[in-house]
PDB file of C-alpha atoms and ligand atoms in Angstrom:
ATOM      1  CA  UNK A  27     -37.633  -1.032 -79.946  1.00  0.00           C
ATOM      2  CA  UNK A  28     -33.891  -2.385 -79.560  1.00  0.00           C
ATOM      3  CA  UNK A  29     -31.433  -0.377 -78.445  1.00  0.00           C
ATOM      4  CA  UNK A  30     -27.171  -0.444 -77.505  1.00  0.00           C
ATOM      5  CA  UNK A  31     -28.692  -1.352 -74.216  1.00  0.00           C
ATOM      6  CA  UNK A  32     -29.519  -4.758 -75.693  1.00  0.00           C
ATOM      7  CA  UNK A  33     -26.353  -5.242 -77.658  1.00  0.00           C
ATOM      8  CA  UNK A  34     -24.328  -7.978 -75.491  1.00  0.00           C
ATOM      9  CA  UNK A  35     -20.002  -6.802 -75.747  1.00  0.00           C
ATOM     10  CA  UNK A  36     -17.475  -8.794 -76.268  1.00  0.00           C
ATOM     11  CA  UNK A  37     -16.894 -11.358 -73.243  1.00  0.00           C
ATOM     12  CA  UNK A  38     -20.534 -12.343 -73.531  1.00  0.00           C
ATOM     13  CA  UNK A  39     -20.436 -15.845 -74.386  1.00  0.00           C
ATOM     14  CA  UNK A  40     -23.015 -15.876 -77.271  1.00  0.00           C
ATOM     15  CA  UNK A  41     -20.659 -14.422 -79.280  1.00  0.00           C
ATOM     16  CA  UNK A  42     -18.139 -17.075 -79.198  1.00  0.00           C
ATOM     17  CA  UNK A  43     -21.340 -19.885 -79.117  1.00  0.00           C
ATOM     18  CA  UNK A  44     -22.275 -21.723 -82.457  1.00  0.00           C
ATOM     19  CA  UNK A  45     -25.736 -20.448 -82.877  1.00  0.00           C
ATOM     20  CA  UNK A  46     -29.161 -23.035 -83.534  1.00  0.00           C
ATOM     21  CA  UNK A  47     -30.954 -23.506 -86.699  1.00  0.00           C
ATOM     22  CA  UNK A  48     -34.264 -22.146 -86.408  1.00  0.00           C
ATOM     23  CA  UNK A  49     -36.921 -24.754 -86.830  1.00  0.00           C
ATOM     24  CA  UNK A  50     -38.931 -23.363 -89.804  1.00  0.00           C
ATOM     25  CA  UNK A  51     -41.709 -22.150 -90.034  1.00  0.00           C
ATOM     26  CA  UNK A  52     -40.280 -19.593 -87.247  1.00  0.00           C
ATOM     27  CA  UNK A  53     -42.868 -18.866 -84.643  1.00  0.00           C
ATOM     28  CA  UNK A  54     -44.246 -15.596 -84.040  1.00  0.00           C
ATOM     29  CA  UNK A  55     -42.119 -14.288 -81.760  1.00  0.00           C
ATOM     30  CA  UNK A  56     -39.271 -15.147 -84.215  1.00  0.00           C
ATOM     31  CA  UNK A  57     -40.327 -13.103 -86.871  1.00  0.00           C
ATOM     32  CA  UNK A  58     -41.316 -10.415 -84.716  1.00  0.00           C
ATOM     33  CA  UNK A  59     -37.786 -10.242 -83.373  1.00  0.00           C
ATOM     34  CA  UNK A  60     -36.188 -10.200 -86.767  1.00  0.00           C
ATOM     35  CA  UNK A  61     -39.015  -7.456 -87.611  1.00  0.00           C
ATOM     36  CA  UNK A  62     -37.037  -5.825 -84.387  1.00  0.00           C
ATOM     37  CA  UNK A  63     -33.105  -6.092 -86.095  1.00  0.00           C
ATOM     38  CA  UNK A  64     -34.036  -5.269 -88.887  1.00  0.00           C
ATOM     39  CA  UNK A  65     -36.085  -2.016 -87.894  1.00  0.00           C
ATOM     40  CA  UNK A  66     -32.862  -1.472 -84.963  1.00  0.00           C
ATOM     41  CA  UNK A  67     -30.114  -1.151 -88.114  1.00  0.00           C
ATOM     42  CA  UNK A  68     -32.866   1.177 -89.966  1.00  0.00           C
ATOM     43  CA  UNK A  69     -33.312   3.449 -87.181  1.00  0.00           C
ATOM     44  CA  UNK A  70     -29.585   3.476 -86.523  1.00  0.00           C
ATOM     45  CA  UNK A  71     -29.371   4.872 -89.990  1.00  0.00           C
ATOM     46  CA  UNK A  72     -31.747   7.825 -89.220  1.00  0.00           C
ATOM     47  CA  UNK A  73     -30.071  10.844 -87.550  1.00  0.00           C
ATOM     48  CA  UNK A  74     -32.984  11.719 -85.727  1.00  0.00           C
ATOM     49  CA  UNK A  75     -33.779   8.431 -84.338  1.00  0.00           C
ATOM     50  CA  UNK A  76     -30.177   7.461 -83.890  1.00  0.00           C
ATOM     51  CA  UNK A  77     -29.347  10.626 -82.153  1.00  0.00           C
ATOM     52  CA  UNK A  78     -32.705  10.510 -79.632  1.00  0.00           C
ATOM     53  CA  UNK A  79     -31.829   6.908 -78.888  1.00  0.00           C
ATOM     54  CA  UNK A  80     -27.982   7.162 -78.831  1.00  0.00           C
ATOM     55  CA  UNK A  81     -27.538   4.486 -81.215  1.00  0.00           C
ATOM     56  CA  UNK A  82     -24.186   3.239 -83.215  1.00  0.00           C
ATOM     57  CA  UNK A  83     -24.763   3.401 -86.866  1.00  0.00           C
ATOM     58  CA  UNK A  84     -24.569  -0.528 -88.503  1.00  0.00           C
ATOM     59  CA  UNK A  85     -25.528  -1.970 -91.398  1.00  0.00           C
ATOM     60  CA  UNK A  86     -25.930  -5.493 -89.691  1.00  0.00           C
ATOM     61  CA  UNK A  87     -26.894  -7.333 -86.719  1.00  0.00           C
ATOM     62  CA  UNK A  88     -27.261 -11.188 -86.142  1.00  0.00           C
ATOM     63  CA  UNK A  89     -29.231 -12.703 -83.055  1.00  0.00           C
ATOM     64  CA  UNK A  90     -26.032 -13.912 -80.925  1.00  0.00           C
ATOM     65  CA  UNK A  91     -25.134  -9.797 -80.347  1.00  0.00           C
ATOM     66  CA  UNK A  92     -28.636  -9.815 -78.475  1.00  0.00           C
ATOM     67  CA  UNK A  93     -27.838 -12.742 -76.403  1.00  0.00           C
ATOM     68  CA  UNK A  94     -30.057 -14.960 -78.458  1.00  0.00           C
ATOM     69  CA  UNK A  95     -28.657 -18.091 -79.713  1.00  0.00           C
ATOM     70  CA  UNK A  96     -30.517 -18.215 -83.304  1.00  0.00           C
ATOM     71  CA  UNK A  97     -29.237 -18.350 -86.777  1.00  0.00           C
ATOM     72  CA  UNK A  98     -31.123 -14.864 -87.498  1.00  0.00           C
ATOM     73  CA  UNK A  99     -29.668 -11.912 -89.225  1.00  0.00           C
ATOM     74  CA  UNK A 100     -31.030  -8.636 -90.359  1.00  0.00           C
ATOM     75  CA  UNK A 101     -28.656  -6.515 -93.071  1.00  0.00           C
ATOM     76  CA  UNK A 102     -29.365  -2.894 -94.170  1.00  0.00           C
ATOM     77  CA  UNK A 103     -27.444  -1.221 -96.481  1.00  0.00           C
ATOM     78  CA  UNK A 104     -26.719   0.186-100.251  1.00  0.00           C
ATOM     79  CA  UNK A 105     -23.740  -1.128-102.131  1.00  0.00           C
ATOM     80  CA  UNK A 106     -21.823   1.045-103.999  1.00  0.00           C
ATOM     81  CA  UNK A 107     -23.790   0.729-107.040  1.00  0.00           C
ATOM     82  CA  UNK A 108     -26.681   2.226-104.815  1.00  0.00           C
ATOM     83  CA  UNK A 109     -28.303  -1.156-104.769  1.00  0.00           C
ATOM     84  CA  UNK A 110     -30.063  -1.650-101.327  1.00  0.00           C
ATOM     85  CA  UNK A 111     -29.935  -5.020 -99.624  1.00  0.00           C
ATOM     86  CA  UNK A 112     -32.297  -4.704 -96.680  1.00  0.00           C
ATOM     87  CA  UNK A 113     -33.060  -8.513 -95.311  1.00  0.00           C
ATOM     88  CA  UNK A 114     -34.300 -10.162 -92.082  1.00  0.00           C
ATOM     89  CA  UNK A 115     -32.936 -13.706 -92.928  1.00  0.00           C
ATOM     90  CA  UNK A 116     -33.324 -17.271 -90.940  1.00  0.00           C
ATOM     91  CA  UNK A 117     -30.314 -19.779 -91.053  1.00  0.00           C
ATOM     92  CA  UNK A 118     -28.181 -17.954 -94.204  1.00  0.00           C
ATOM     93  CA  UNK A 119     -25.940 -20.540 -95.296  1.00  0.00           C
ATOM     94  CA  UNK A 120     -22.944 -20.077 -97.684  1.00  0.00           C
ATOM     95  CA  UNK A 121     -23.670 -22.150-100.298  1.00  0.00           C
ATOM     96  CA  UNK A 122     -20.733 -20.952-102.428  1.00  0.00           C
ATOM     97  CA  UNK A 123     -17.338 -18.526-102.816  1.00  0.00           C
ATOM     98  CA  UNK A 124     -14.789 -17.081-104.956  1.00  0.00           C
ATOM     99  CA  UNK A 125     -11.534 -18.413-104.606  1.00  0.00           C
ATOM    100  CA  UNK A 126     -10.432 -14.508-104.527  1.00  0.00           C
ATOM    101  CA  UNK A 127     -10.693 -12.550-101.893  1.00  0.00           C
ATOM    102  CA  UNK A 128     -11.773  -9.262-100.478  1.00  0.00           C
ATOM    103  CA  UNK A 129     -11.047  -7.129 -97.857  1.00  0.00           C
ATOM    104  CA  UNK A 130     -12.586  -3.327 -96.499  1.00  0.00           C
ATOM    105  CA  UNK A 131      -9.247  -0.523 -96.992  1.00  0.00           C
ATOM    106  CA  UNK A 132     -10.613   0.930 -94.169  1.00  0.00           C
ATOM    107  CA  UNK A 133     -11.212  -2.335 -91.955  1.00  0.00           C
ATOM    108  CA  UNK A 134     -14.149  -3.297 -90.187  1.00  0.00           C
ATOM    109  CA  UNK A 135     -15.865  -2.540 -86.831  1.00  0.00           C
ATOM    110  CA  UNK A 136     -18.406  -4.434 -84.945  1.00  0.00           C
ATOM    111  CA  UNK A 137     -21.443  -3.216 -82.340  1.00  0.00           C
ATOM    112  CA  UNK A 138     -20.203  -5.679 -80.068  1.00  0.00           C
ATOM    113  CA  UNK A 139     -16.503  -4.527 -79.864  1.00  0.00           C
ATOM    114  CA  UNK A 140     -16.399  -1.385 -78.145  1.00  0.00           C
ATOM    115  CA  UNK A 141     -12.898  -0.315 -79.345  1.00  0.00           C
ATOM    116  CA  UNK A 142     -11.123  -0.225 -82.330  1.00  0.00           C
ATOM    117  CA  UNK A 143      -9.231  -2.980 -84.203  1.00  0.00           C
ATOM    118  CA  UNK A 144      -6.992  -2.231 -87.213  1.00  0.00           C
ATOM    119  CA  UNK A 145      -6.306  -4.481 -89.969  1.00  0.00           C
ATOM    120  CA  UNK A 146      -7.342  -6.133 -92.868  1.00  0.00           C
ATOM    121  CA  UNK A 147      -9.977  -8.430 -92.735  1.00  0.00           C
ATOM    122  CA  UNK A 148     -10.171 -11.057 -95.469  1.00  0.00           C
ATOM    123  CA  UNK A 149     -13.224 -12.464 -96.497  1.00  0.00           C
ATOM    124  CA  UNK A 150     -14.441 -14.043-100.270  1.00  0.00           C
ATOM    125  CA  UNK A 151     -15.026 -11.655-102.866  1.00  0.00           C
ATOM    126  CA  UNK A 152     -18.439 -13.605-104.238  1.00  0.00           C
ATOM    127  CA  UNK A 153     -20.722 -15.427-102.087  1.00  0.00           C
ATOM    128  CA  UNK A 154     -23.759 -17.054-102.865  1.00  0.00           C
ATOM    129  CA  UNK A 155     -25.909 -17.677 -99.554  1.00  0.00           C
ATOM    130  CA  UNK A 156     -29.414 -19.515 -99.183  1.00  0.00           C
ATOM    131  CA  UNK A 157     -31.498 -18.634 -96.301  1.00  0.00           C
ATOM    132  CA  UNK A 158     -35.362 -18.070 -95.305  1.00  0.00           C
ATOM    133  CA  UNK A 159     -37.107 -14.896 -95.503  1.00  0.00           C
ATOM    134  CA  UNK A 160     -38.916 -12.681 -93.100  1.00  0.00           C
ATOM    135  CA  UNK A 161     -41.769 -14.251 -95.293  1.00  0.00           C
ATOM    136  CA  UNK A 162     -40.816 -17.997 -94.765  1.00  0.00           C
ATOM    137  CA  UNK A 163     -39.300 -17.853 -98.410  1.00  0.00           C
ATOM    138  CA  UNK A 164     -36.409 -19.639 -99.529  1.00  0.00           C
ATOM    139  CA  UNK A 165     -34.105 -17.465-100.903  1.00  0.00           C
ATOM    140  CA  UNK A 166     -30.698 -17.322-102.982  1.00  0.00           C
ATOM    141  CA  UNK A 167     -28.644 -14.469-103.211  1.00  0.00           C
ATOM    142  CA  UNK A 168     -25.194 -13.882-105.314  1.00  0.00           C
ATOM    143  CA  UNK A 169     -23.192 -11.079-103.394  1.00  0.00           C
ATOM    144  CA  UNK A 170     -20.106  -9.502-104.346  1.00  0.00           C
ATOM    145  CA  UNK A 171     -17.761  -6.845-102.588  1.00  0.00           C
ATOM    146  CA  UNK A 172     -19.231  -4.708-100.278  1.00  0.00           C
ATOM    147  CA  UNK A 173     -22.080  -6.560-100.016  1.00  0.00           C
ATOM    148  CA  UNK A 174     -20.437 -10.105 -99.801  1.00  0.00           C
ATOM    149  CA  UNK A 175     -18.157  -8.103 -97.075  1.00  0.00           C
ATOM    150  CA  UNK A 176     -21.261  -7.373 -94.945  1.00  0.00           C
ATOM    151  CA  UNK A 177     -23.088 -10.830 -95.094  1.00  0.00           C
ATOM    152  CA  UNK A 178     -20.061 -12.863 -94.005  1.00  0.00           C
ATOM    153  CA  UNK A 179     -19.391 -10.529 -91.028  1.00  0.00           C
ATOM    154  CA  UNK A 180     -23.048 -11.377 -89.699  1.00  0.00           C
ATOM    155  CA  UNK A 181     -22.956 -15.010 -90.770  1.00  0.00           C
ATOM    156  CA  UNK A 182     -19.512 -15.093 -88.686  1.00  0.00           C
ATOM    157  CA  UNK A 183     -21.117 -13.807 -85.830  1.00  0.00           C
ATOM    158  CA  UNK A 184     -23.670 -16.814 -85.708  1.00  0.00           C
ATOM    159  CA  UNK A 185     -20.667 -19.441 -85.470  1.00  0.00           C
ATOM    160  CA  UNK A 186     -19.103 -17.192 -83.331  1.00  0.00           C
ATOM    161  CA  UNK A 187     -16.365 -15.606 -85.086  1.00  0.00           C
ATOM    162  CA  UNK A 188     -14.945 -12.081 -84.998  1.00  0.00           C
ATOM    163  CA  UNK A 189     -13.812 -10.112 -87.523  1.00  0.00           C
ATOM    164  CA  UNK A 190     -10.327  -9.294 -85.883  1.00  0.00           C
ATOM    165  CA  UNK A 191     -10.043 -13.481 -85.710  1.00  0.00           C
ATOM    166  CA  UNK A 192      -9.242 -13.276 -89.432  1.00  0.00           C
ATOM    167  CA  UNK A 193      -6.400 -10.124 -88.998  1.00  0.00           C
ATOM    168  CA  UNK A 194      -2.998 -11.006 -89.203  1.00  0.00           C
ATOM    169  CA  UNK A 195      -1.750 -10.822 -85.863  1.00  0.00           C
ATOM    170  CA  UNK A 196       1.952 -10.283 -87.067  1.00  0.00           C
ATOM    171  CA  UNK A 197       1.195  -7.851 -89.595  1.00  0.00           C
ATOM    172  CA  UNK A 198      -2.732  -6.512 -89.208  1.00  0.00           C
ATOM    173  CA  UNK A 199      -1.751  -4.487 -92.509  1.00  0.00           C
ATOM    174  CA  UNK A 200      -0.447  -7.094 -94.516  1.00  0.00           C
ATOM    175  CA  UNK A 201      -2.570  -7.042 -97.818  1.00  0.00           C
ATOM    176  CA  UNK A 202      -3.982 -10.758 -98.053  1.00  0.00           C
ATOM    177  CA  UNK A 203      -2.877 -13.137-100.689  1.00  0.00           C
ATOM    178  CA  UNK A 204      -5.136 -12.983-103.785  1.00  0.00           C
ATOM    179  CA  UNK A 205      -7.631 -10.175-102.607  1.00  0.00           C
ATOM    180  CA  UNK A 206      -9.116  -6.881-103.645  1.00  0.00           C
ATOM    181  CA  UNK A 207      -9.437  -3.928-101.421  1.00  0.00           C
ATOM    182  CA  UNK A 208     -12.331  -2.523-101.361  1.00  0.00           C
ATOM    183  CA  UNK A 209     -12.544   1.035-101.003  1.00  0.00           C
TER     184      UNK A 209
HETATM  185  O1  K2U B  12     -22.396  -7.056 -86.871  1.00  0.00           O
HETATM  186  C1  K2U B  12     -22.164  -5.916 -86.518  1.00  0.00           C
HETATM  187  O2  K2U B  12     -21.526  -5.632 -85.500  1.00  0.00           O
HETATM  188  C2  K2U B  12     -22.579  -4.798 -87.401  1.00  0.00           C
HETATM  189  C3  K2U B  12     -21.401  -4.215 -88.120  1.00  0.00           C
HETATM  190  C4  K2U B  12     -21.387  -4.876 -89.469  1.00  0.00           C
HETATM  191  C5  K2U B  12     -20.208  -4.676 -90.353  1.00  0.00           C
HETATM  192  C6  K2U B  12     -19.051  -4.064 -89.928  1.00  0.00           C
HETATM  193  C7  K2U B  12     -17.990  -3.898 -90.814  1.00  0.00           C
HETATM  194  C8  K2U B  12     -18.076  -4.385 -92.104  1.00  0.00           C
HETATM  195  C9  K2U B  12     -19.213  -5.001 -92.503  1.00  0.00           C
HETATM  196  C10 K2U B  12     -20.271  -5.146 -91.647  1.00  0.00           C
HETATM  197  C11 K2U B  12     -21.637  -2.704 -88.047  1.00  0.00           C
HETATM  198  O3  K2U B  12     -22.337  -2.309 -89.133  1.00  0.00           O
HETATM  199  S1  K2U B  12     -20.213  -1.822 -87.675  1.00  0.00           S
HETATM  200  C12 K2U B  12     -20.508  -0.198 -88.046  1.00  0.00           C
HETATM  201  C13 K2U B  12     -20.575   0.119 -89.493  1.00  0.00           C
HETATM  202  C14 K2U B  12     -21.442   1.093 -89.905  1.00  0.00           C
HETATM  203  C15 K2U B  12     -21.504   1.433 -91.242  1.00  0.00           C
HETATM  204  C16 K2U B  12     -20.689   0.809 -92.175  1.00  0.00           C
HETATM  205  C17 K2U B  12     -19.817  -0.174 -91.768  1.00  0.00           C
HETATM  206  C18 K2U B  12     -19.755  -0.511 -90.415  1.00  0.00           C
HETATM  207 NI1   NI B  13     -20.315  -7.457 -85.658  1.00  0.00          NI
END
């Protein structure tokens, strides 16, 4: 199973790195490592395992924060309708977005950053990403909010962006032009 110990830091150049398309269909070791993120962000959700294993809670984790240069992302999570979005996806693309924004009150934080970072981060309200399944099936999904929040922040790390590169570095607090906080 994966653990912090295989969670590359900031500094490690993958996460600055564009990452590669996956040729599709993945092979099997592809789909057994998104089997892997996706089963690391459950476990980090379970007290017990999380507490045997030392592990920092998330709700997402793309390839590039193991050191592996793949469009892959896994996602875990309920909105705050209580809706769960739990995904292993190969090469999400954004396919469309809300001219509004959105933006976490209480900012973001990343497995790979091993420190806090204040600010807002501003990211599209509504998304609409295509990708390929755990299952090798194309998908669509429409995302709003919390949700949309949490599937940009992943996607980011695959063209190797971080979420404090979208904080205002004059004013981290400065609430973004045309965007909802989201509480
Ligand atoms: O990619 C990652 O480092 C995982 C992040 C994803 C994330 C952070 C902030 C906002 C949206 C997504 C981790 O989940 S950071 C820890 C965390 C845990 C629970 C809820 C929010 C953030
Ligand atoms: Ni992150």
């Amino acid at each position: 199973m994966l653990t912090m110990d295989d969670i590359v830091r900031e500094g490690h150049p993958s996460l600055r790195q564009v990452a590669d398309e996956v040729t599709l269909p993945p092979t099997k070791e592809e789909v057994s490592l998104l089997k892997e993120m996706l089963e690391f962000i459950q476990n980090s959700q379970d007290e017990i395992i999380c507490a045997k294993y030392n592990l920092r809670p998330g709700v997402g984790l793309a390839a590039p924060q193991l050191g592996i240069n793949k469009r892959m992302i896994a996602v875990h999570f309920e909105d705050g309708d209580g809706k769960l979005y739990s995904y292993g996806l190969f090469n999400p693309k954004i396919v469309s977005h809300s001219v509004e924004k959105a933006f976490l009150s209480v900012g973001e934080g990343c497995l790979s950053v091993d420190r806090n970072v204040e600010g807002f981060v501003p990211r599209y309200a509504r998304i609409t990403i295509k990708a390929t399944d755990i299952d090798g099936n194309e998908i669509k999904i429409r995302l709003k909010d919390y949700a949309a929040i949490v599937f940009q922040h992943e996607i980011d790390h695959l063209n190797g962006v971080m979420f404090y590169d979208h904080i205002n570095k004059e004013n981290p607090f400065t609430i973004p032009e045309n965007a909802k906080s989201i509480e």
